[in-house]
One Martini backbone bead per residue (centre of mass of N, CA, C, O) as a GRO file, in nm:
protein
  212
    1ASP     BB    1   2.033  -3.458  -1.500
    2VAL     BB    2   2.124  -3.724  -1.584
    3TYR     BB    3   2.433  -3.625  -1.582
    4LYS     BB    4   2.442  -3.570  -1.290
    5ARG     BB    5   2.374  -3.843  -1.171
    6GLN     BB    6   2.610  -3.992  -1.298
    7ASP     BB    7   2.831  -3.832  -1.129
    8ASN     BB    8   2.618  -3.856  -0.869
    9PRO     BB    9   2.514  -4.147  -0.746
   10HIS     BB   10   2.425  -4.042  -0.442
   11ALA     BB   11   2.233  -3.878  -0.551
   12SER     BB   12   1.934  -3.772  -0.509
   13THR     BB   13   1.645  -3.737  -0.698
   14ALA     BB   14   1.495  -3.518  -0.496
   15THR     BB   15   1.726  -3.283  -0.506
   16TYR     BB   16   1.667  -3.138  -0.779
   17PRO     BB   17   1.358  -3.019  -0.752
   18SER     BB   18   1.476  -2.869  -0.477
   19LEU     BB   19   1.697  -2.692  -0.617
   20LEU     BB   20   1.507  -2.539  -0.830
   21GLU     BB   21   1.347  -2.405  -0.638
   22ASP     BB   22   1.550  -2.247  -0.480
   23MET     BB   23   1.647  -2.098  -0.761
   24ARG     BB   24   1.365  -1.953  -0.793
   25LEU     BB   25   1.351  -1.797  -0.518
   26ILE     BB   26   1.606  -1.646  -0.559
   27GLU     BB   27   1.511  -1.493  -0.797
   28ARG     BB   28   1.264  -1.369  -0.696
   29GLN     BB   29   1.402  -1.210  -0.454
   30THR     BB   30   1.617  -1.046  -0.652
   31GLN     BB   31   1.374  -0.883  -0.804
   32ARG     BB   32   1.268  -0.756  -0.589
   33MET     BB   33   1.500  -0.608  -0.456
   34SER     BB   34   1.556  -0.450  -0.728
   35GLN     BB   35   1.296  -0.313  -0.713
   36ILE     BB   36   1.319  -0.150  -0.449
   37ILE     BB   37   1.579  -0.010  -0.497
   38MET     BB   38   1.484   0.163  -0.747
   39HIS     BB   39   1.233   0.290  -0.585
   40LEU     BB   40   1.416   0.432  -0.356
   41ARG     BB   41   1.560   0.617  -0.571
   42THR     BB   42   1.337   0.765  -0.677
   43PHE     BB   43   1.212   0.855  -0.394
   44ALA     BB   44   1.497   1.039  -0.319
   45ARG     BB   45   1.522   1.208  -0.579
   46LYS     BB   46   1.286   1.332  -0.562
   47PRO     BB   47   1.141   1.627  -0.562
   48ARG     BB   48   1.002   1.812  -0.295
   49GLY     BB   49   0.705   2.012  -0.360
   50ALA     BB   50   0.625   1.907  -0.659
   51LYS     BB   51   0.382   1.931  -0.859
   52GLU     BB   52   0.168   1.679  -1.037
   53VAL     BB   53   0.068   1.467  -1.235
   54VAL     BB   54  -0.122   1.205  -1.096
   55ASN     BB   55  -0.178   0.858  -1.024
   56LEU     BB   56  -0.359   0.638  -0.773
   57ASN     BB   57  -0.273   0.368  -0.883
   58GLU     BB   58   0.040   0.407  -0.872
   59ILE     BB   59   0.072   0.491  -0.597
   60ALA     BB   60  -0.018   0.221  -0.474
   61GLN     BB   61   0.159   0.040  -0.606
   62ASN     BB   62   0.428   0.145  -0.489
   63ALA     BB   63   0.347   0.090  -0.186
   64LEU     BB   64   0.365  -0.217  -0.252
   65ILE     BB   65   0.657  -0.267  -0.291
   66LEU     BB   66   0.701  -0.249   0.030
   67LEU     BB   67   0.438  -0.426   0.157
   68ARG     BB   68   0.341  -0.680   0.039
   69GLU     BB   69   0.537  -0.917   0.177
   70GLN     BB   70   0.430  -0.831   0.467
   71LEU     BB   71   0.148  -0.939   0.440
   72GLN     BB   72   0.202  -1.230   0.353
   73GLN     BB   73   0.394  -1.294   0.595
   74ARG     BB   74   0.080  -1.242   0.792
   75GLY     BB   75  -0.154  -1.360   0.628
   76ILE     BB   76  -0.266  -1.125   0.439
   77GLU     BB   77  -0.502  -1.022   0.255
   78LEU     BB   78  -0.498  -0.917  -0.080
   79MET     BB   79  -0.703  -0.637  -0.238
   80GLU     BB   80  -0.748  -0.510  -0.564
   81GLU     BB   81  -0.951  -0.193  -0.667
   82TYR     BB   82  -0.922  -0.026  -0.972
   83ALA     BB   83  -0.996   0.213  -1.129
   84PRO     BB   84  -1.059   0.271  -1.456
   85ASP     BB   85  -0.986   0.587  -1.588
   86LEU     BB   86  -0.863   0.751  -1.377
   87PRO     BB   87  -0.822   1.045  -1.254
   88PRO     BB   88  -0.634   1.265  -1.184
   89VAL     BB   89  -0.390   1.454  -0.976
   90LEU     BB   90  -0.265   1.710  -0.802
   91GLY     BB   91   0.084   1.627  -0.690
   92GLU     BB   92   0.309   1.466  -0.440
   93ALA     BB   93   0.402   1.170  -0.466
   94ASN     BB   94   0.588   1.100  -0.199
   95SER     BB   95   0.340   1.189  -0.014
   96LEU     BB   96   0.119   1.021  -0.115
   97GLU     BB   97   0.252   0.740  -0.056
   98GLN     BB   98   0.298   0.805   0.256
   99VAL     BB   99  -0.017   0.779   0.304
  100VAL     BB  100  -0.038   0.482   0.221
  101ILE     BB  101   0.181   0.351   0.398
  102ASN     BB  102   0.037   0.440   0.664
  103LEU     BB  103  -0.259   0.293   0.591
  104LEU     BB  104  -0.101  -0.012   0.567
  105THR     BB  105   0.035  -0.017   0.839
  106ASN     BB  106  -0.239   0.023   1.007
  107ALA     BB  107  -0.361  -0.248   0.899
  108ARG     BB  108  -0.132  -0.447   0.977
  109ASP     BB  109  -0.153  -0.406   1.275
  110ALA     BB  110  -0.456  -0.458   1.319
  111LEU     BB  111  -0.396  -0.771   1.214
  112GLU     BB  112  -0.239  -0.878   1.444
  113ASN     BB  113  -0.295  -1.218   1.518
  114GLN     BB  114  -0.518  -1.242   1.283
  115ALA     BB  115  -0.731  -1.408   1.139
  116ASN     BB  116  -0.814  -1.343   0.816
  117GLY     BB  117  -0.678  -1.136   0.714
  118GLN     BB  118  -0.788  -0.797   0.542
  119VAL     BB  119  -0.713  -0.600   0.252
  120VAL     BB  120  -0.858  -0.310   0.077
  121MET     BB  121  -0.782  -0.183  -0.203
  122ARG     BB  122  -0.940   0.134  -0.353
  123THR     BB  123  -1.051   0.290  -0.627
  124ARG     BB  124  -1.239   0.631  -0.728
  125PHE     BB  125  -1.499   0.831  -0.865
  126VAL     BB  126  -1.632   1.125  -0.758
  127GLN     BB  127  -1.959   1.292  -0.738
  128GLU     BB  128  -2.002   1.606  -0.550
  129SER     BB  129  -2.159   1.901  -0.501
  130GLY     BB  130  -2.019   1.962  -0.814
  131ARG     BB  131  -1.769   1.773  -0.763
  132GLU     BB  132  -1.455   1.634  -0.817
  133TRP     BB  133  -1.321   1.293  -0.723
  134VAL     BB  134  -1.049   1.107  -0.585
  135GLU     BB  135  -1.007   0.778  -0.435
  136LEU     BB  136  -0.838   0.613  -0.166
  137CYS     BB  137  -0.891   0.309  -0.007
  138VAL     BB  138  -0.816   0.146   0.325
  139GLN     BB  139  -0.929  -0.176   0.414
  140ASP     BB  140  -1.028  -0.373   0.718
  141ASN     BB  141  -1.074  -0.659   0.934
  142GLY     BB  142  -1.067  -0.535   1.243
  143PRO     BB  143  -1.161  -0.385   1.515
  144GLY     BB  144  -1.115  -0.098   1.487
  145VAL     BB  145  -1.282   0.213   1.594
  146PRO     BB  146  -1.376   0.353   1.853
  147PRO     BB  147  -1.629   0.600   1.908
  148GLU     BB  148  -1.447   0.764   2.129
  149LEU     BB  149  -1.173   0.797   1.938
  150ARG     BB  150  -1.260   0.949   1.659
  151SER     BB  151  -1.182   1.254   1.776
  152GLN     BB  152  -0.857   1.166   1.803
  153ILE     BB  153  -0.705   0.989   1.547
  154PHE     BB  154  -0.565   1.290   1.419
  155ASP     BB  155  -0.388   1.334   1.660
  156PRO     BB  156  -0.115   1.402   1.786
  157PHE     BB  157   0.012   1.125   1.955
  158PHE     BB  158  -0.210   0.942   1.880
  159THR     BB  159  -0.270   0.591   2.006
  160THR     BB  160  -0.387   0.233   1.983
  161LYS     BB  161  -0.135   0.140   2.057
  162GLU     BB  162   0.135   0.005   2.189
  163PRO     BB  163   0.393   0.054   2.355
  164GLY     BB  164   0.647   0.099   2.100
  165LYS     BB  165   0.422   0.077   1.809
  166GLY     BB  166   0.363   0.403   1.828
  167THR     BB  167   0.365   0.787   1.746
  168GLY     BB  168   0.086   0.923   1.641
  169LEU     BB  169   0.179   1.059   1.338
  170GLY     BB  170   0.069   0.951   1.075
  171LEU     BB  171  -0.231   1.045   1.046
  172ALA     BB  172  -0.154   1.348   1.093
  173ILE     BB  173   0.044   1.375   0.844
  174SER     BB  174  -0.176   1.245   0.642
  175LEU     BB  175  -0.391   1.497   0.682
  176GLU     BB  176  -0.193   1.724   0.607
  177ILE     BB  177  -0.123   1.619   0.299
  178ALA     BB  178  -0.439   1.646   0.222
  179GLN     BB  179  -0.477   1.952   0.260
  180LYS     BB  180  -0.231   2.033   0.082
  181HIS     BB  181  -0.413   1.902  -0.172
  182CYS     BB  182  -0.724   1.985  -0.100
  183GLY     BB  183  -0.829   1.755   0.089
  184MET     BB  184  -0.894   1.440   0.255
  185LEU     BB  185  -0.930   1.242   0.562
  186LEU     BB  186  -1.121   0.941   0.623
  187LEU     BB  187  -1.345   0.787   0.844
  188SER     BB  188  -1.509   0.452   0.813
  189ASP     BB  189  -1.730   0.213   0.771
  190PRO     BB  190  -1.745  -0.071   0.655
  191PRO     BB  191  -1.999  -0.245   0.499
  192GLU     BB  192  -1.962  -0.524   0.685
  193GLY     BB  193  -1.894  -0.396   1.001
  194ARG     BB  194  -1.579  -0.419   0.997
  195GLY     BB  195  -1.340  -0.239   1.094
  196ALA     BB  196  -1.155  -0.006   0.861
  197CYS     BB  197  -1.198   0.301   0.674
  198PHE     BB  198  -0.969   0.487   0.475
  199THR     BB  199  -0.983   0.820   0.286
  200LEU     BB  200  -0.848   0.946   0.010
  201ARG     BB  201  -0.957   1.286  -0.093
  202LEU     BB  202  -0.924   1.430  -0.417
  203PRO     BB  203  -0.895   1.631  -0.663
  204ALA     BB  204  -0.976   1.633  -0.982
  205VAL     BB  205  -0.820   1.648  -1.305
  206THR     BB  206  -0.903   1.782  -1.561
  207GLN     BB  207  -0.867   1.853  -1.901
  208GLN     BB  208  -0.830   2.148  -1.875
  209HIS     BB  209  -0.609   2.149  -1.671
  210GLN     BB  210  -0.407   1.959  -1.856
  211ALA     BB  211  -0.378   2.183  -2.095
  212ALA     BB  212  -0.284   2.443  -1.933
   0.00000   0.00000   0.00000
């Protein structure tokens, strides 16, 4: 830096820290673009329809490769709460990632122009009625879904978004994908009482199934 300043005595000493920070930003964004491109290539190449043992923690993190920056740019706080040692599920990874992307996109849109927007994505293992489930929840602190619309929220072409901002197919397709995986997609109220919480629930794969 001293050598550069001697070569260019007219340069401001404040220029170099600023230039260095710009270069670091370019490097970070280039790395992010490379990560997205690599993920999209994998996403496009992977044959659809073939089910395999997958982990919902990894599905969630892959979906965030595409959407994390969008949430940050809108000032939305993202909280990730992944259960350790989460049992796997049997599924088609691309389809399950599509569900998570749909849920995150809906949460993002629900928080449009809202101050202190927050999205929580969590996974957990649940035992209920003698069955073992793995859940992935996407929760926001937006306006929520009015009670009178809840019975329609998963219907094809139904949307609460403004005209031109939604097709009304995201949740319908997500529900169909969940059902094809012998699971379900649920809407509930967050514990805090504000916003919406969508939960993808799938059967856990036991060690016996993995060994088979």
